[in-house]
Coordinates of C-alpha atoms in Angstrom, one line a residue:
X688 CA -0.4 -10.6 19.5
X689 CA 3.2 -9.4 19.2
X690 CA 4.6 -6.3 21.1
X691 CA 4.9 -4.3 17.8
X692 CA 1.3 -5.6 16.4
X693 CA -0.2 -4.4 19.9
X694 CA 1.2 -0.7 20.1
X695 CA 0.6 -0.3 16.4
X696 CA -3.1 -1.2 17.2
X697 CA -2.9 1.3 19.7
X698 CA -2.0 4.1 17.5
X699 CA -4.4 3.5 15.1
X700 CA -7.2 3.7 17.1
X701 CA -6.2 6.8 18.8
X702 CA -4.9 8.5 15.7
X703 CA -5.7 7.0 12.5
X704 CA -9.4 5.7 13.8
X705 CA -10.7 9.2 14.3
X706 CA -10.0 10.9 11.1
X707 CA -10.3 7.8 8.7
X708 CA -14.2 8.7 7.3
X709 CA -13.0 12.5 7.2
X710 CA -10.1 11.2 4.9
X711 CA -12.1 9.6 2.4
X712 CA -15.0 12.8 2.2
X713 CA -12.4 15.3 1.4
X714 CA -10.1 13.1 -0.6
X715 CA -7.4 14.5 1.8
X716 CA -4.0 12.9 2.7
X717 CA -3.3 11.8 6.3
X718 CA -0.5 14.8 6.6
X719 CA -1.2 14.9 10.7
X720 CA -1.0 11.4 11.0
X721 CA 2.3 11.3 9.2
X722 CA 4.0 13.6 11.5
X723 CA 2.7 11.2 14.3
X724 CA 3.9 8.0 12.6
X725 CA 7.2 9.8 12.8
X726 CA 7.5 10.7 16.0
X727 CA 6.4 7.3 16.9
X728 CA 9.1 5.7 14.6
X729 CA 6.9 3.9 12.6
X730 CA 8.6 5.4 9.4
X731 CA 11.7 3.9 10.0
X732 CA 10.6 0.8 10.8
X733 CA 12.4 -0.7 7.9
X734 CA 15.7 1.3 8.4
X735 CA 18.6 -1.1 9.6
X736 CA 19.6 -1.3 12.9
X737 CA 23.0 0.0 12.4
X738 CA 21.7 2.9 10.4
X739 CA 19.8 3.7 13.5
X740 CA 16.0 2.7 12.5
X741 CA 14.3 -0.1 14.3
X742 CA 15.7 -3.1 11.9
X743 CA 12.0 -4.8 10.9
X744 CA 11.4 -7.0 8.2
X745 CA 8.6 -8.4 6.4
X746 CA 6.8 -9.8 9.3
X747 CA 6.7 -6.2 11.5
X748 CA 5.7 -4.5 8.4
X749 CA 2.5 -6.9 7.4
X750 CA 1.3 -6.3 10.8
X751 CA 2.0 -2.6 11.3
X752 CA 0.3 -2.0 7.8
X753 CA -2.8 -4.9 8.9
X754 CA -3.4 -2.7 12.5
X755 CA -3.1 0.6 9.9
X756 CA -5.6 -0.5 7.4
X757 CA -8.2 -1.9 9.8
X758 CA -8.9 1.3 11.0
X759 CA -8.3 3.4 6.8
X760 CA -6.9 1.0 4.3
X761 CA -5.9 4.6 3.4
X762 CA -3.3 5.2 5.9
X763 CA -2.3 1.7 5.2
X764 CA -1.7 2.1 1.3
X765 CA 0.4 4.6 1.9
X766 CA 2.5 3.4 5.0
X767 CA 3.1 0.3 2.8
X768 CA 4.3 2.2 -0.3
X769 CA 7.0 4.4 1.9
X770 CA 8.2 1.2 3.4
X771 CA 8.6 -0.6 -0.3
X772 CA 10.0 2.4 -1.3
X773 CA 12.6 2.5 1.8
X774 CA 13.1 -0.9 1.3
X775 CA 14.5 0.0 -2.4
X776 CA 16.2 2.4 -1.5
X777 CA 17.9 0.4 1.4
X778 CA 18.5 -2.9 -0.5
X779 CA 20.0 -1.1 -3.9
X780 CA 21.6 2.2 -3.3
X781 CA 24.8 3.8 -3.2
X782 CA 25.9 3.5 -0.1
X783 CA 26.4 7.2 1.1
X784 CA 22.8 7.8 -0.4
X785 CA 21.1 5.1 1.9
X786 CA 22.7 6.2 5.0
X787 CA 21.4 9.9 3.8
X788 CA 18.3 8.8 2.9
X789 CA 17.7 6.8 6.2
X790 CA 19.1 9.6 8.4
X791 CA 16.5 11.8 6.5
X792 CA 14.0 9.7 7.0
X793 CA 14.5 9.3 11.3
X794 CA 15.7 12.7 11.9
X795 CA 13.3 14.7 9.3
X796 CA 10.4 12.0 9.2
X797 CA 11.4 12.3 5.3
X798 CA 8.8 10.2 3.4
X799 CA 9.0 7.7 0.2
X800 CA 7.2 6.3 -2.2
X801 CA 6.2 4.4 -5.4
X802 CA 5.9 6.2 -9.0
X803 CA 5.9 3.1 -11.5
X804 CA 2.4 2.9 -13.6
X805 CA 2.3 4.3 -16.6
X806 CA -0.6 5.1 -19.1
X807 CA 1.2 2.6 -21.7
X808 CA 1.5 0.0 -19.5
X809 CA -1.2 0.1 -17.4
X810 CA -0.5 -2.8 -14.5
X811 CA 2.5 -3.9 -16.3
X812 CA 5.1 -1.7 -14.3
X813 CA 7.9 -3.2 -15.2
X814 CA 8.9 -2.6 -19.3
X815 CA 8.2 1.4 -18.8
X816 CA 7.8 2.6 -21.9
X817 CA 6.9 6.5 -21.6
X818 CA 10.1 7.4 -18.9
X819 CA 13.1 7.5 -20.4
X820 CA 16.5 7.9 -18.6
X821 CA 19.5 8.9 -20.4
X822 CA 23.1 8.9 -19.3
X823 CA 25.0 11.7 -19.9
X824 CA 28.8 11.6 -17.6
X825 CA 27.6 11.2 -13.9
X826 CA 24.0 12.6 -14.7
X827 CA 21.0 10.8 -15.9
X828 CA 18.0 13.0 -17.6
X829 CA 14.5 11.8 -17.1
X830 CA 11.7 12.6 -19.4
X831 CA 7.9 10.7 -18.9
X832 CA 5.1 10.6 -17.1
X833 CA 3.6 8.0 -14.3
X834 CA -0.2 7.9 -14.5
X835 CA -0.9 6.9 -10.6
X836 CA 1.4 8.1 -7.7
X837 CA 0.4 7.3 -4.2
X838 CA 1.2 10.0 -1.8
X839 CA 2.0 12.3 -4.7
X840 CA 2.8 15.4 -4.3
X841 CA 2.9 14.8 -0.4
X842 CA 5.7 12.1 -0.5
X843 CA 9.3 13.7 -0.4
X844 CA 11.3 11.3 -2.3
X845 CA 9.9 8.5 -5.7
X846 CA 11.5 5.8 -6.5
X847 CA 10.6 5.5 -10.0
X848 CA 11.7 3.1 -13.3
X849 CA 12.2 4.7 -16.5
X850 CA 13.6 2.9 -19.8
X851 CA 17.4 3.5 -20.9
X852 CA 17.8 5.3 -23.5
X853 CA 20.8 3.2 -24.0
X854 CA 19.7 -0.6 -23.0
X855 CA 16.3 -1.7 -24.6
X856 CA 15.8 -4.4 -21.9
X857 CA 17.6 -2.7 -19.2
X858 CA 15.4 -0.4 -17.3
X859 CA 16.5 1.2 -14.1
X860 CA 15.1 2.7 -11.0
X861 CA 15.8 5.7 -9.7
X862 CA 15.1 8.5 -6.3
X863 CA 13.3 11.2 -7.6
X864 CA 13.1 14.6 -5.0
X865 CA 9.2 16.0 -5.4
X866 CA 11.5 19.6 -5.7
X867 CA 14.0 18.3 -8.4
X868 CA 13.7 20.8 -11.0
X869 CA 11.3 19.6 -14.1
X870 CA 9.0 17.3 -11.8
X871 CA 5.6 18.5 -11.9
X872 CA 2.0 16.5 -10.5
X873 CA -1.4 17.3 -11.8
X874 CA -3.6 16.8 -8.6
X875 CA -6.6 18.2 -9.8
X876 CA -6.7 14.8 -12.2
X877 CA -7.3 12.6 -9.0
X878 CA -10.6 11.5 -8.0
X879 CA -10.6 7.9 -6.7
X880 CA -13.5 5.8 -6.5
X881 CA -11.8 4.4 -3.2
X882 CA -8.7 4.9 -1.5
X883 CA -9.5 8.3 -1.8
X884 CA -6.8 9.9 0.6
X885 CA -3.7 8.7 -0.9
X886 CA -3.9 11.2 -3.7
X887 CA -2.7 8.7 -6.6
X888 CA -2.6 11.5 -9.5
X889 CA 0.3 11.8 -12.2
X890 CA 3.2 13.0 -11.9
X891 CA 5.6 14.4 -15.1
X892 CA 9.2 14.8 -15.1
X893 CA 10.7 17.1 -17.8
X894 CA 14.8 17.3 -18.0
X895 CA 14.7 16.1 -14.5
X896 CA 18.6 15.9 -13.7
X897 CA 19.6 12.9 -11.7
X898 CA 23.1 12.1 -10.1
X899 CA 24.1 8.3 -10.9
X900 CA 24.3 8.0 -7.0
X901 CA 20.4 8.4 -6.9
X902 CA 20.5 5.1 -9.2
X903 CA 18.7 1.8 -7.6
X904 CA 21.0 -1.3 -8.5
X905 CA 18.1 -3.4 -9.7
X906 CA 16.0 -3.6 -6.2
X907 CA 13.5 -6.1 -5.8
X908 CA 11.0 -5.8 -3.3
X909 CA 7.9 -7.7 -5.2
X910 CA 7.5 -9.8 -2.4
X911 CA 7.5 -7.2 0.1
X912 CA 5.3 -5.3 -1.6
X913 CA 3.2 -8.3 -2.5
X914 CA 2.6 -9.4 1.1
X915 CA 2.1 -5.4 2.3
X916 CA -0.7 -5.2 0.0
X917 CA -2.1 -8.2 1.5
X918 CA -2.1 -7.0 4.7
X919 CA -3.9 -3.7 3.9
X920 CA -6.9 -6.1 2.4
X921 CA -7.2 -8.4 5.0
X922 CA -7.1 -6.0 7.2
X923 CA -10.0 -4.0 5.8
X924 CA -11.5 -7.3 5.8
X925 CA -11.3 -7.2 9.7
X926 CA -12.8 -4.0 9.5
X927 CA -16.1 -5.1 7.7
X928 CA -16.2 -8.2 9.8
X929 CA -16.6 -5.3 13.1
X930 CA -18.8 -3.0 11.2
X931 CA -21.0 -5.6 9.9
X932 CA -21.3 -7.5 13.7
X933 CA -22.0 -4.2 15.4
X934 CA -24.6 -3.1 12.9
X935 CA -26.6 -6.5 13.5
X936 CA -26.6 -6.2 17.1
X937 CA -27.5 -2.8 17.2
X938 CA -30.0 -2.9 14.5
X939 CA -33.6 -3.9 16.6
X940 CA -36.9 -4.5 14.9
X941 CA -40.2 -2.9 16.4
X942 CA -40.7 -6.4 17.6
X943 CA -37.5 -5.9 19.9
X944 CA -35.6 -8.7 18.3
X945 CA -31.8 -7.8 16.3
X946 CA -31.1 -8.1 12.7
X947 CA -28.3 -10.7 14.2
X948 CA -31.3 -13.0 15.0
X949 CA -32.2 -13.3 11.4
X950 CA -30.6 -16.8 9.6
X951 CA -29.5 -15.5 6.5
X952 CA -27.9 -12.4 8.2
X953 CA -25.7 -15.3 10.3
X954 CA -24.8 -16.6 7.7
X955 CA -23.6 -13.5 6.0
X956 CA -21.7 -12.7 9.6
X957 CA -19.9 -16.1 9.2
X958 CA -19.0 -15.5 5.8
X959 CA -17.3 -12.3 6.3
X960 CA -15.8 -13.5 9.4
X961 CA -14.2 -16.7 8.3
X962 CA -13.1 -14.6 5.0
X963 CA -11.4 -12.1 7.3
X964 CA -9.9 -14.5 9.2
X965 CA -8.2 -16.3 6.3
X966 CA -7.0 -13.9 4.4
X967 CA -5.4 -12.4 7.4
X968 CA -4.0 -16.1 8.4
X969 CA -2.7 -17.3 5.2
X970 CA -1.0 -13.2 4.7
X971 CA 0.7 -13.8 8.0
X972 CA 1.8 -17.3 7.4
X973 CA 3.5 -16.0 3.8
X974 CA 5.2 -13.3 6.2
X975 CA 6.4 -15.7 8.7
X976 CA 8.2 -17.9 5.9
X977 CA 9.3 -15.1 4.0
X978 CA 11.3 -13.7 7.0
X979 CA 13.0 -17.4 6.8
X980 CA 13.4 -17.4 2.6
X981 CA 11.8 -14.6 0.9
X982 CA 12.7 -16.4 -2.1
X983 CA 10.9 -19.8 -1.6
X984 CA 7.5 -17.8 0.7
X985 CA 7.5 -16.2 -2.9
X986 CA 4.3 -18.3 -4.4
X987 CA 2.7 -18.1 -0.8
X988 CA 2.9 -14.4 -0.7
X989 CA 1.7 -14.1 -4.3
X990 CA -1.5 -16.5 -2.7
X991 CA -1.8 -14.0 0.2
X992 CA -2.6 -11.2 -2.0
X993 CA -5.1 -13.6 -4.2
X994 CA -6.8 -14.7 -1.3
X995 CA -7.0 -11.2 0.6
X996 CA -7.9 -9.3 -2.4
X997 CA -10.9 -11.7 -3.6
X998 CA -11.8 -12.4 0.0
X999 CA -12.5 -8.6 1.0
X1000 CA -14.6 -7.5 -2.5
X1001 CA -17.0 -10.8 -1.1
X1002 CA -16.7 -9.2 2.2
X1003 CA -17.6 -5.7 1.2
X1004 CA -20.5 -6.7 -0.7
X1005 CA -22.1 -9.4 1.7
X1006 CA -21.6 -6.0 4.1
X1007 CA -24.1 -3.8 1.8
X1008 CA -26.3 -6.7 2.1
X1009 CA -26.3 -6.5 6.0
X1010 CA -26.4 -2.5 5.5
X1011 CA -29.1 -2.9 3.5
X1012 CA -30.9 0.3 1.5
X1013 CA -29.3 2.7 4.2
X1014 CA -25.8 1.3 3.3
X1015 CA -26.7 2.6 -0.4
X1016 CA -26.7 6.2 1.0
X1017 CA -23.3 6.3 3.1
X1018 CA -24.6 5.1 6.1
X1019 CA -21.6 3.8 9.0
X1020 CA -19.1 2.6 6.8
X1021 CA -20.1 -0.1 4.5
X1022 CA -19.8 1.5 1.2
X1023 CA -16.5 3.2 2.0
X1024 CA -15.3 0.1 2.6
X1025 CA -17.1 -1.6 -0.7
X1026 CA -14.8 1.0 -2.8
X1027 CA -11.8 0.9 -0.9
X1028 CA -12.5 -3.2 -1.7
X1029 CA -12.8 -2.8 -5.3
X1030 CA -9.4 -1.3 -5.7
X1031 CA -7.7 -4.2 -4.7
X1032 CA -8.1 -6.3 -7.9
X1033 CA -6.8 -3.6 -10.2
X1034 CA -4.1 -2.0 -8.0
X1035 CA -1.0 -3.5 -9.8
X1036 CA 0.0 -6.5 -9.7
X1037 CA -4.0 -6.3 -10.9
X1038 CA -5.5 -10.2 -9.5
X1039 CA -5.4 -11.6 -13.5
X1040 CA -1.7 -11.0 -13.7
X1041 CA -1.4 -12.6 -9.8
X1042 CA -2.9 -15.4 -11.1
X1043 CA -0.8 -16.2 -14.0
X1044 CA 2.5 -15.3 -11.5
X1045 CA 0.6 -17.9 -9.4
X1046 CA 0.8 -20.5 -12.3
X1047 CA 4.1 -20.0 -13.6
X1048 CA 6.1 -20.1 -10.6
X1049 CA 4.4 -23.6 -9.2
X1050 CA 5.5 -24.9 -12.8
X1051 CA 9.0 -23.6 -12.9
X1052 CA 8.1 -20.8 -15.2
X1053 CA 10.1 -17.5 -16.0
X1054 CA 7.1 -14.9 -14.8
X1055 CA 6.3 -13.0 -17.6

């Protein structure tokens, strides 16, 4: 293992390993553990060597987010979307606005992240049709709603896309402050199936007035996002793989022999093992070759997140199996981590439109 995949593995199990079941009963946002990730530096991880943060890339972040998620794909989710949000913010704005931003974010522990669904739009996030951003001099005015925001209300800065009011096919992104005048969330909306402590609930903006110097110059960050998301799956898939050996070998019938004796229950170990380990091989080999061409490790990454995300819904349901009628009533973790599983093929991208990405860019196709 790498230096930065070991001491993130540490953290996680003294900080993020304890709380991670209390998370998901009270729907509640890992506030504690993001004062911790800031005073271990993991939230600048991103931030630019010569802005003073620790100068990753793609690689660092799959497997911070990876040690994160196999102990609360929770925590995971949300590290991930403050990175691909710092990542926007770092590769497209103004210059005096990053080097703000990223002092905010390592001095303050200043946290980011994504507000781009829409109720219109659903996993399409990219034509928004109900936020609409219009110029006026040096100020933009945003009006809309987005219809899931991770780490709303809790995150300090969204980077959000909103339609010009001027340019049809033009729409921009944005840095939204959660205390900007005319931004409002409705908290009491959000009750997640899974994921349940990364509070995705809506979040309006009414006359919201934006300086042109919180504008994004048309980031992209798909593919970091892409392979982040990956991570967080195939790293929950680690995390069944444990939960589902452990409960074999502890599991004894009155005869005195283990469930892990039974053959169909190897079988299920070797199937949520071997899924485990490839989704979290193929997510690091995307990672590798997108820190040589991001552009090229694009169809690779896009596989990644295919292969993690179908990988860990077999996984989590092979581990209700092993669970058995106790799993079906909250016992250890297995249906926590069926739920947190099922999220992953609607979460946009959604799997059907990673799929047809998948298709059009082996063929040379403009992705829809």
């Amino acid at each position: 293992m790498s230096e930065i995949l070991d001491k993130a593995t540490e953290f996680a199990k003294q900080y993020i390993q304890p709380v991670a079941q209390e998370l998901d009963e009270e729907s509640a946002f890992p506030q504690d553990i993001l004062t911790k990730l800031h005073e271990e530096r993991y939230l600048e991880l991103l931030v630019p060597e010569d802005l003073g943060g620790l100068g990753g890339d793609i690689v660092d972040l799959v497997e911070v987010t990876w040690a994160f998620a196999k102990e609360s794909a929770t925590v995971g989710l949300t590290y991930l979307m403050h990175n691909v949000a710092l990542a926007a913010v770092i590769q497209a704005a103004k210059e005096e606005t990053k080097k703000q931003i990223a002092k905010e974010v390592k001095e303050e522990g200043k946290f980011l992240a994504l507000a781009y669904s829409e109720t219109s739009g659903g996993v399409e996030t990219r034509k928004p049709d109900r936020t609409v951003a219009k110029k006026e001099g040096d100020t933009w005015t945003l009006n809309g709603a987005k219809s899931m925001v991770t780490s709303a209300t809790f995150a300090d800065y969204y980077v959000i896309i909103a339609k010009d009011a001027q340019e049809e096919e033009d729409p921009k992104n944005f840095i939204v402050a959660k205390d900007d005048p005319g931004v409002s969330f409705k908290m009491e909306w959000w009750s997640g199936l899974g994921m349940r402590g990364n509070v995705s609930c809506p979040m309006f903006m009414d006359g919201v007035q934006v300086p042109d110097s919180y504008r994004l110059d048309n980031p992209k960050t798909h593919a970091v996002f892409l392979a982040g998301l990956a991570a967080v799956y195939s790293g929950l898939n680690m995390a069944i793989a444990k939960e589902a050996i452990d409960h074999t070998q502890d599991r004894q019938y009155p005869d005195g022999h283990k469930l892990a004796e039974v053959d169909a229950i190897k079988g299920h170990l070797s199937a949520i093992y071997s899924k485990a380990m490839a989704g979290t091989a193929l997510t690091k080999q995307a990672a590798q070759a997108g820190r040589d061409d991001l552009e090229a490790a694009f169809p690779q990454i896009l596989a990644a997140r295919v292969v993690a995300t179908e990988n860990v819904i077999e996984s989590a349901n092979l581990g209700m199996r092993i669970g058995g009628g106790r799993a079906y009533t909250g016992y250890k973790n297995f249906e926590l981590y069926l739920r947190n599983a099922l999220a992953s093929q609607v979460m946009a991208p959604s799997l059907d439109m990673l799929q047809e990405w998948i298709g059009e860019t082996l063929t040379g196709q403009e992705m829809d």
